[in-house]
Coordinates of C-alpha atoms and ligand atoms in Angstrom, one line a residue:
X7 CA -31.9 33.9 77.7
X8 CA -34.3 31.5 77.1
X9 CA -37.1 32.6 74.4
X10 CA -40.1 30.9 75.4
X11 CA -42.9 30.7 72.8
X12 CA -46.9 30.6 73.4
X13 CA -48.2 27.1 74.9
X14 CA -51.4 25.6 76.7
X15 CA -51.0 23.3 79.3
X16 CA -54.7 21.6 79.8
X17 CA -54.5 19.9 83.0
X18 CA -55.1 15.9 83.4
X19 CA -57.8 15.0 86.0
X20 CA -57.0 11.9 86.6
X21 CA -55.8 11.0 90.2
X22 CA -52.6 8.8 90.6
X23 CA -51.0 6.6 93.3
X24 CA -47.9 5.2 92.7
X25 CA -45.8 2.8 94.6
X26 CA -45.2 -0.7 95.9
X27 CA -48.3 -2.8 96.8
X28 CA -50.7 -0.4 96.3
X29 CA -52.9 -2.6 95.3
X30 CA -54.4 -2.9 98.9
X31 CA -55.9 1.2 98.1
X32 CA -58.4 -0.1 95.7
X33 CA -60.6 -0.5 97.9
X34 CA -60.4 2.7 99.9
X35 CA -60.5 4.6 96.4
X36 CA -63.6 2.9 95.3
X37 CA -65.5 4.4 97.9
X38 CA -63.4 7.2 97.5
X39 CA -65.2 7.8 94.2
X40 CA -68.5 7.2 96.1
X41 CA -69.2 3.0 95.0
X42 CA -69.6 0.1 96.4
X43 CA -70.5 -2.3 93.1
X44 CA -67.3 -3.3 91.2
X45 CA -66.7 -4.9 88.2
X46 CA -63.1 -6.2 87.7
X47 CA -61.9 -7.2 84.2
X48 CA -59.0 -8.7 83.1
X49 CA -58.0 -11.0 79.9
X50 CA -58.3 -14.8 80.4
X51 CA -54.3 -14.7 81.4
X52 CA -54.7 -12.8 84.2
X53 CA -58.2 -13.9 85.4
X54 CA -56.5 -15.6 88.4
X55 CA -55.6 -12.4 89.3
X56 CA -58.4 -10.6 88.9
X57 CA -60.2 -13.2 90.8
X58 CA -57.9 -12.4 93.6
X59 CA -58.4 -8.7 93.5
X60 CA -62.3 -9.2 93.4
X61 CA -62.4 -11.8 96.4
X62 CA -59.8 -9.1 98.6
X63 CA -62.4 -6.3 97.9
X64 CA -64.8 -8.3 99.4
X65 CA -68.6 -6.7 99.9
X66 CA -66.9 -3.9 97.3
X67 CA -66.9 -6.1 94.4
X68 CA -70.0 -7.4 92.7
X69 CA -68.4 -9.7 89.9
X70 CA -65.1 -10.3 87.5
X71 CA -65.1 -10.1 83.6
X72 CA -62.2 -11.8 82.2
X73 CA -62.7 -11.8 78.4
X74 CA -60.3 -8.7 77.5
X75 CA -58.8 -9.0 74.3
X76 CA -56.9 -7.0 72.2
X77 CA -58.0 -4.4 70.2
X78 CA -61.2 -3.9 72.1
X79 CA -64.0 -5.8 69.4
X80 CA -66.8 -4.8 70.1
X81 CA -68.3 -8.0 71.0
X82 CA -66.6 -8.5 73.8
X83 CA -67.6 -5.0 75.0
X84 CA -71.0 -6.2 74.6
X85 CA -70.9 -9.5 76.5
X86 CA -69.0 -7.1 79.1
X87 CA -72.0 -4.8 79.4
X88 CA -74.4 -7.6 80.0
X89 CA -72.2 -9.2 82.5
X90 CA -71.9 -5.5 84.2
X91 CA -75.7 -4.7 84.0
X92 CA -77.0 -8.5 85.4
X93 CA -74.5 -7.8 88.6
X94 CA -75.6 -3.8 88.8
X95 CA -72.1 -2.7 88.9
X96 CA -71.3 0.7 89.6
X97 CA -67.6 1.2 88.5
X98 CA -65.0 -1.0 86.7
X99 CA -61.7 -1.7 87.7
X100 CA -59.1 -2.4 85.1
X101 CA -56.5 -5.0 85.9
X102 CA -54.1 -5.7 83.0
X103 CA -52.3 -4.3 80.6
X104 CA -53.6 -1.8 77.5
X105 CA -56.3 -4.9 76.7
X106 CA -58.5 -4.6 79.7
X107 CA -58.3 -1.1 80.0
X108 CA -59.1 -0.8 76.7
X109 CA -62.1 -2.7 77.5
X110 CA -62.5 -0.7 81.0
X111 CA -62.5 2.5 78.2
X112 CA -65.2 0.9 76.2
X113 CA -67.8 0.1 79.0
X114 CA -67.1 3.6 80.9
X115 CA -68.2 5.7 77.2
X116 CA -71.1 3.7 77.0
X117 CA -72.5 3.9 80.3
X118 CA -70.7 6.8 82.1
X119 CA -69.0 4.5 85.2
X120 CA -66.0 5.9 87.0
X121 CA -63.2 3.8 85.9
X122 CA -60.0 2.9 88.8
X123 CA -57.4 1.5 86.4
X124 CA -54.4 -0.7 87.6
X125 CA -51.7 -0.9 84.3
X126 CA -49.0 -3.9 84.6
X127 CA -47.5 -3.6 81.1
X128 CA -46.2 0.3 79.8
X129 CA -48.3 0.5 76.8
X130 CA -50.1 3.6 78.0
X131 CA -53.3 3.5 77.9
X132 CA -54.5 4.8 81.5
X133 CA -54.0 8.3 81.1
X134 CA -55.2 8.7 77.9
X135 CA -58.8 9.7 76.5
X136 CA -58.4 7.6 73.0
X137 CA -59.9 4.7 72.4
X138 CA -59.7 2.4 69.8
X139 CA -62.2 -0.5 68.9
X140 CA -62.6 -3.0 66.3
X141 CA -65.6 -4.2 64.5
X142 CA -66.0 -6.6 61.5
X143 CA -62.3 -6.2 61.2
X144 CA -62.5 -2.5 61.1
X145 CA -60.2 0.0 63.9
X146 CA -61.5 3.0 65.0
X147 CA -60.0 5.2 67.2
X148 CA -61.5 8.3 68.7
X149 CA -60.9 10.8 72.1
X150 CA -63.3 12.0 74.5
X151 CA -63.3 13.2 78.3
X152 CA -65.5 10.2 79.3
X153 CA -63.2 8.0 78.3
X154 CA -60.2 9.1 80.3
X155 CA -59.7 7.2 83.4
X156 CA -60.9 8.9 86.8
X157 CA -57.7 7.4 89.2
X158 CA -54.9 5.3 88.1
X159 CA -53.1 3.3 90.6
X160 CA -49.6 1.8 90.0
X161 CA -47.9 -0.8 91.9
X162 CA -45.0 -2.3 90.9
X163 CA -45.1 -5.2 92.3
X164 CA -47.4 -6.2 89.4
X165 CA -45.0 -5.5 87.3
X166 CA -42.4 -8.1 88.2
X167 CA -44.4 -11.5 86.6
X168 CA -44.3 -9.3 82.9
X169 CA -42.3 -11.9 81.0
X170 CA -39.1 -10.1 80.0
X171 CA -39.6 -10.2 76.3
X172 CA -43.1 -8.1 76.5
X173 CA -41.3 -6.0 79.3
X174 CA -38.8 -4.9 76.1
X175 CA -41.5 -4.2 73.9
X176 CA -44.3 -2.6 76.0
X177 CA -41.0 -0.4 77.2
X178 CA -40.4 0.9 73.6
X179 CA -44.0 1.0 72.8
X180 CA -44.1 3.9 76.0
X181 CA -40.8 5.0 74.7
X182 CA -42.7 5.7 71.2
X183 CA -45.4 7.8 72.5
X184 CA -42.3 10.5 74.0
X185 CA -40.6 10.3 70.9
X186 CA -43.9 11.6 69.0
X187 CA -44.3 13.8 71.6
X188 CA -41.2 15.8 71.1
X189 CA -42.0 17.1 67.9
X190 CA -45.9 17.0 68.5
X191 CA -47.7 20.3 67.1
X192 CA -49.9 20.5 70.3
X193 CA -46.3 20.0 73.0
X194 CA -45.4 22.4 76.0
X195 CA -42.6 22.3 77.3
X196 CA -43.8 20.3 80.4
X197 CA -43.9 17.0 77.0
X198 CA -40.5 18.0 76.8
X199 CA -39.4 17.3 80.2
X200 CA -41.6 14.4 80.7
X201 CA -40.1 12.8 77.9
X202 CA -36.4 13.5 78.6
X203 CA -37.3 11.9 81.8
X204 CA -39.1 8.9 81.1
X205 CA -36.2 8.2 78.0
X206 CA -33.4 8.5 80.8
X207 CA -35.5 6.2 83.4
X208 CA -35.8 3.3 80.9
X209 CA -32.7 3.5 79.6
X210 CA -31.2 3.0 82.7
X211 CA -33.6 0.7 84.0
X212 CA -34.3 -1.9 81.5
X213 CA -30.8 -3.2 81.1
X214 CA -31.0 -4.0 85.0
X215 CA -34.1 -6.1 84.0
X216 CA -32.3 -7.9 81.5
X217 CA -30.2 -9.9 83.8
X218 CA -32.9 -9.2 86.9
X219 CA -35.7 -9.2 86.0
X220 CA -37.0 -9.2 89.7
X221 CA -35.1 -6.2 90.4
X222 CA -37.9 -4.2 92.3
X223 CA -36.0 -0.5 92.0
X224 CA -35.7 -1.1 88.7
X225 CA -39.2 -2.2 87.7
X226 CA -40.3 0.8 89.8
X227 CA -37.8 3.0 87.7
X228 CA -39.4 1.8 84.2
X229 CA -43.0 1.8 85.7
X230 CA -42.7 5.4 86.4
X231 CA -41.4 6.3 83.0
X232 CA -44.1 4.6 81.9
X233 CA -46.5 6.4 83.6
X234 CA -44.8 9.5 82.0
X235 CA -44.7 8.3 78.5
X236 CA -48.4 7.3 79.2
X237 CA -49.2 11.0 80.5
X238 CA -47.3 12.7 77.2
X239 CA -49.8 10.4 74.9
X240 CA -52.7 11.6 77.5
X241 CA -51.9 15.1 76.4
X242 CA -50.5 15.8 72.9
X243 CA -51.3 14.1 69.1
X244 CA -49.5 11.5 67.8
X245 CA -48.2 11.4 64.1
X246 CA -46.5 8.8 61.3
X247 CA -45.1 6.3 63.5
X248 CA -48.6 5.7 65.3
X249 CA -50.4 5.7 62.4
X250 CA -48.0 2.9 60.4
X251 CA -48.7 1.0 63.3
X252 CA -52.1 1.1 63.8
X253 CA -51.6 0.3 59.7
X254 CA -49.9 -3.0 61.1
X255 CA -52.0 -3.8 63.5
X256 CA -55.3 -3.4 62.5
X257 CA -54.6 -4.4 58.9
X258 CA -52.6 -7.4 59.1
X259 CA -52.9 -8.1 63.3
X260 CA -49.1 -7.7 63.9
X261 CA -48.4 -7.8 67.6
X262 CA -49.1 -4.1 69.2
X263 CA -46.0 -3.6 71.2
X264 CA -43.4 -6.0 68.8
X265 CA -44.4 -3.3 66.0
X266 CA -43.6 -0.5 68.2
X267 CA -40.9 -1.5 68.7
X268 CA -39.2 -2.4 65.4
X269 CA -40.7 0.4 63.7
X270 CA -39.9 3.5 66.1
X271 CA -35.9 4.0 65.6
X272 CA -37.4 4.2 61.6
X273 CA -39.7 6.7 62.4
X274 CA -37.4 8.5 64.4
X275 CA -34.8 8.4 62.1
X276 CA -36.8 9.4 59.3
X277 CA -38.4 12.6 61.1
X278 CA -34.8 13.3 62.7
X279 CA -33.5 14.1 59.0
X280 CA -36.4 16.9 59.5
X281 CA -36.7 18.4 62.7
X282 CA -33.1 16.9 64.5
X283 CA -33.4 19.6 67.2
X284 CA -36.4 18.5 68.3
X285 CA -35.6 14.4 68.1
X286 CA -31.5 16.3 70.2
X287 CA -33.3 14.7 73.2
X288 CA -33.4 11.3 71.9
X289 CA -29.8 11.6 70.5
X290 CA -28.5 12.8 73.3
X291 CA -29.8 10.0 75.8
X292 CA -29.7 6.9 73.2
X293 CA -26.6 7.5 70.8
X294 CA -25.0 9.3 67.9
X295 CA -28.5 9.7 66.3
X296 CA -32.0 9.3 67.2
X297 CA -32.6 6.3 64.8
X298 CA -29.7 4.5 65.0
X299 CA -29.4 5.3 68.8
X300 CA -32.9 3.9 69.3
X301 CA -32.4 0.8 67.4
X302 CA -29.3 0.4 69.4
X303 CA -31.1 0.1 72.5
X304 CA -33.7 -2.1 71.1
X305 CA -30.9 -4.4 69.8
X306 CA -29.0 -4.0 73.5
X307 CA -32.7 -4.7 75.5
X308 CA -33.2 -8.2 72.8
X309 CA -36.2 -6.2 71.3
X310 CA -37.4 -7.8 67.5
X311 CA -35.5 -5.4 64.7
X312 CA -37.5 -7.1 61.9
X313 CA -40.5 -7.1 60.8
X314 CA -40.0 -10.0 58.9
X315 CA -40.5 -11.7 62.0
X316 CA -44.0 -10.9 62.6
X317 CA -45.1 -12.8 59.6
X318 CA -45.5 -10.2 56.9
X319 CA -44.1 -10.5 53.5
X320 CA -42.8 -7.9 51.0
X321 CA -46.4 -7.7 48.8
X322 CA -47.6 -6.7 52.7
X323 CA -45.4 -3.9 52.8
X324 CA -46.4 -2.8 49.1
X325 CA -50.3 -2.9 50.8
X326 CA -49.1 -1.5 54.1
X327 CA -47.7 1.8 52.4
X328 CA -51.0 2.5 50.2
X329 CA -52.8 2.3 53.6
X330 CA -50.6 4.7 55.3
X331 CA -50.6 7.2 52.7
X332 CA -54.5 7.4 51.5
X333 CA -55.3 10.0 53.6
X334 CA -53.0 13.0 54.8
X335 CA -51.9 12.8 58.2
X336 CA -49.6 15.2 60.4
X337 CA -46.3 14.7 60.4
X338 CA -43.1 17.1 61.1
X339 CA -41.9 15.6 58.0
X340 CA -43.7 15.3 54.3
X341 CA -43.9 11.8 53.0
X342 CA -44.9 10.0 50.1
X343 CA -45.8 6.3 49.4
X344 CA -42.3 5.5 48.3
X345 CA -40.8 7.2 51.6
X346 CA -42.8 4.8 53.4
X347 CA -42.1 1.9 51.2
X348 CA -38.8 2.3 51.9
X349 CA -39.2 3.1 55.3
X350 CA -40.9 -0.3 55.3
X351 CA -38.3 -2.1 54.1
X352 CA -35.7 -1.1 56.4
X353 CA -37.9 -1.9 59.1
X354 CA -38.7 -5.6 57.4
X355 CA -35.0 -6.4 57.1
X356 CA -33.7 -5.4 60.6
X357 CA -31.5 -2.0 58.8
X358 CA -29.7 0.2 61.5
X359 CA -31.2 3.7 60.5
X360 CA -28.5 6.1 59.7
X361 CA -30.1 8.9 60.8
Ligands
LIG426 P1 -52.2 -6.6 76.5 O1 -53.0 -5.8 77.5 O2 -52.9 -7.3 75.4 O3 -51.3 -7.6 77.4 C1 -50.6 -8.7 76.7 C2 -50.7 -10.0 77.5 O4 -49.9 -9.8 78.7 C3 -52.1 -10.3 78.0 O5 -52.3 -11.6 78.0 C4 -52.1 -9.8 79.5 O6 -53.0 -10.4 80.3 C5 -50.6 -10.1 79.8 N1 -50.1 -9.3 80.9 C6 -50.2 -8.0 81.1 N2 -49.6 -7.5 82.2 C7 -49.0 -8.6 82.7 C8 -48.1 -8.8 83.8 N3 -47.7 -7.8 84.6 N4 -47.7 -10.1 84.1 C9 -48.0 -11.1 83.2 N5 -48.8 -11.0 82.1 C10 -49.3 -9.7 81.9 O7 -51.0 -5.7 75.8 P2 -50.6 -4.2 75.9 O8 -49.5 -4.0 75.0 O9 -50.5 -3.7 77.3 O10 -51.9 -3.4 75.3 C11 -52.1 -3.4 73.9 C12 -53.5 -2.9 73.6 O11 -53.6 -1.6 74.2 C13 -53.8 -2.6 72.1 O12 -55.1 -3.0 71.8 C14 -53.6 -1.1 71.9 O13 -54.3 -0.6 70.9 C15 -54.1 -0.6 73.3 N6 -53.5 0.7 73.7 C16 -54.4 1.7 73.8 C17 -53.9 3.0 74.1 C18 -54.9 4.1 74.3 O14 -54.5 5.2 74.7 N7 -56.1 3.9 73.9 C19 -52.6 3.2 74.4 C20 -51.7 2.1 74.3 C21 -52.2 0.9 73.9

């Protein structure tokens, strides 16, 4: 019989529409949400785009903001926030990856705006209520209900120009948020199931991408486990391998997913030597163990495996596992500055976890 144990399942608000040029609703769930002044953002790269969404929304749309970086500095935000105020915007849409919805994040806690979010990478950000800015060189991350996106609206057609390289990496970034979920202190057993799901739709999806990339069932297939792996990170805390990447990334400006995704079948591997019934999941869909099946995959999909590659040297590491381990942090297993040293390593010089 199956012994279930206490749980809370919050619920999400956010509303989601899913599917194949969907893309043609944003207008419709504007007004849905009561507006009729929209902002849309987007980084420089897809400003074309957003251009294109702005001039099919017609009397809807009030102006475009196409500054998004990465990382969300704050002066961006700023510049944003004049730009939004001059054209007296009423709501932001997000087109883009976790960049401009970071930046849709940042506009929506300072002025309270509904926020209609379109994701084309799987980094995750659109269900969540984190957000992380940088100023003077500085991260900070924080939650809050305001920050959380009010509907969501997937179309997977947008997903077909994401070059295959960042497809990989955005796909193990989602894939990391799962993996943290299944032995998160705050899971239910609806994580559990989300994850086992989203694991089983990229693995079978992505290698389709590899040789066809323009494979729409397939890009739908990884788009919806992204929106799962973006839901599990909406709902539960993260723990070591988010924080040694936010280490990377704000401290010596690795690339977001390429960290992800070199560092998480190290992670996983060193928390499955702790909790391997939890990380079974992971095992059981990628290989004979959770690290060494993960980095597997990555090696299978042409994902980095070295950190090497992202321009940091060995005296970086020594630096990178200080930082990690100044302040305690959760984690299903204990860890020390050497453990992460060496977990470093292994990651720098491309090492198939054993565990
Ligand atoms: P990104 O948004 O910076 O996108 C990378 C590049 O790819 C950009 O130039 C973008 O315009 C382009 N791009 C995006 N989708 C494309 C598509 N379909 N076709 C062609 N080009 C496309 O990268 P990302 O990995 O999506 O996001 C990383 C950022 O998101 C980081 O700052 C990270 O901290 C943040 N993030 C936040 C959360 C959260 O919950 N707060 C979660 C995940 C990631």
């Amino acid at each position: 019989m199956l012994t279930m144990k206490e749980f809370i399942f919050p619920a999400i608000p956010t509303r989601v529409l899913f599917g194949c040029g969907t893309l043609s609703k944003v207008g419709a769930e504007i007004e849905r949400l009561g507006h009729s002044k929209a902002m849309v953002l987007s980084t420089p790269f897809q400003a074309k785009d957003a251009e294109a969404l702005a001039e099919k929304l017609g009397g809807l749309c009030v102006g475009t903001f196409t500054e998004a970086a990465m990382h969300t500095p704050v002066e961006i935000t700023e510049a944003a926030l004049v730009a939004f105020k001059g054209a007296k915007a009423d709501c932001v849409v997000s087109l883009g990856g976790g960049s401009t919805i970071g930046l849709g994040k940042a506009i929506a806690v300072r002025t309270d705006v509904d926020q209609i979010v379109i994701p084309t990478t799987y980094a995750g950000s659109e269900m969540t209520d984190i957000l992380g800015e940088t100023s003077d060189g500085q991260k900070t991350t924080r939650r809050d209900p305001a920050i959380r996106p009010e509907t969501v609206i997937y179309d997977s057609d947008l997903t077909l120009s994401l070059p295959l390289e960042m497809t990989m990496t955005s796909a193990l970034n989602a894939i990391a948020h799962v993996v943290e979920g299944l032995y998160a202190p705050d899971r239910n057993p609806i994580i559990t199931l989300m994850a086992k799901e989203a694991m089983q739709a990229f693995k079978a999806g992505l290698p389709v991408l590899m040789t066809d990339s323009q494979n729409l069932e397939a890009r739908r297939q990884t788009q919806y486990a992204g929106w799962l792996c973006s839901t599990v990170l909406g709902y539960v805390s993260m723990a070591l391998h988010h924080k040694l990447c936010h280490t990377l990334g704000g401290g010596f400006n690795t690339p977001h997913a390429d960290t992800h995704a070199i560092l998480l079948p190290h992670t996983a591997g060193f928390n499955a030597a702790a909790v391997p019934e939890l990380l079974q999941p992971v095992t059981d869909i990628f290989g004979d163990t959770a690290g060494g099946g993960l980095w597997d995959f990555a090696q299978q999909i042409n994902a980095p495996l070295r950190l090497k590659d992202l321009g940091l040297s060995e005296a970086d590491l020594d630096k990178a596992a200080e930082m990690a381990t100044q302040n305690p942090y959760d984690n299903p297993r204990e860890f020390n500055r050497d453990d992460i040293r060496q977990l470093l390593q292994n990651a720098w010089e491309g090492i198939r976890p054993a565990v």
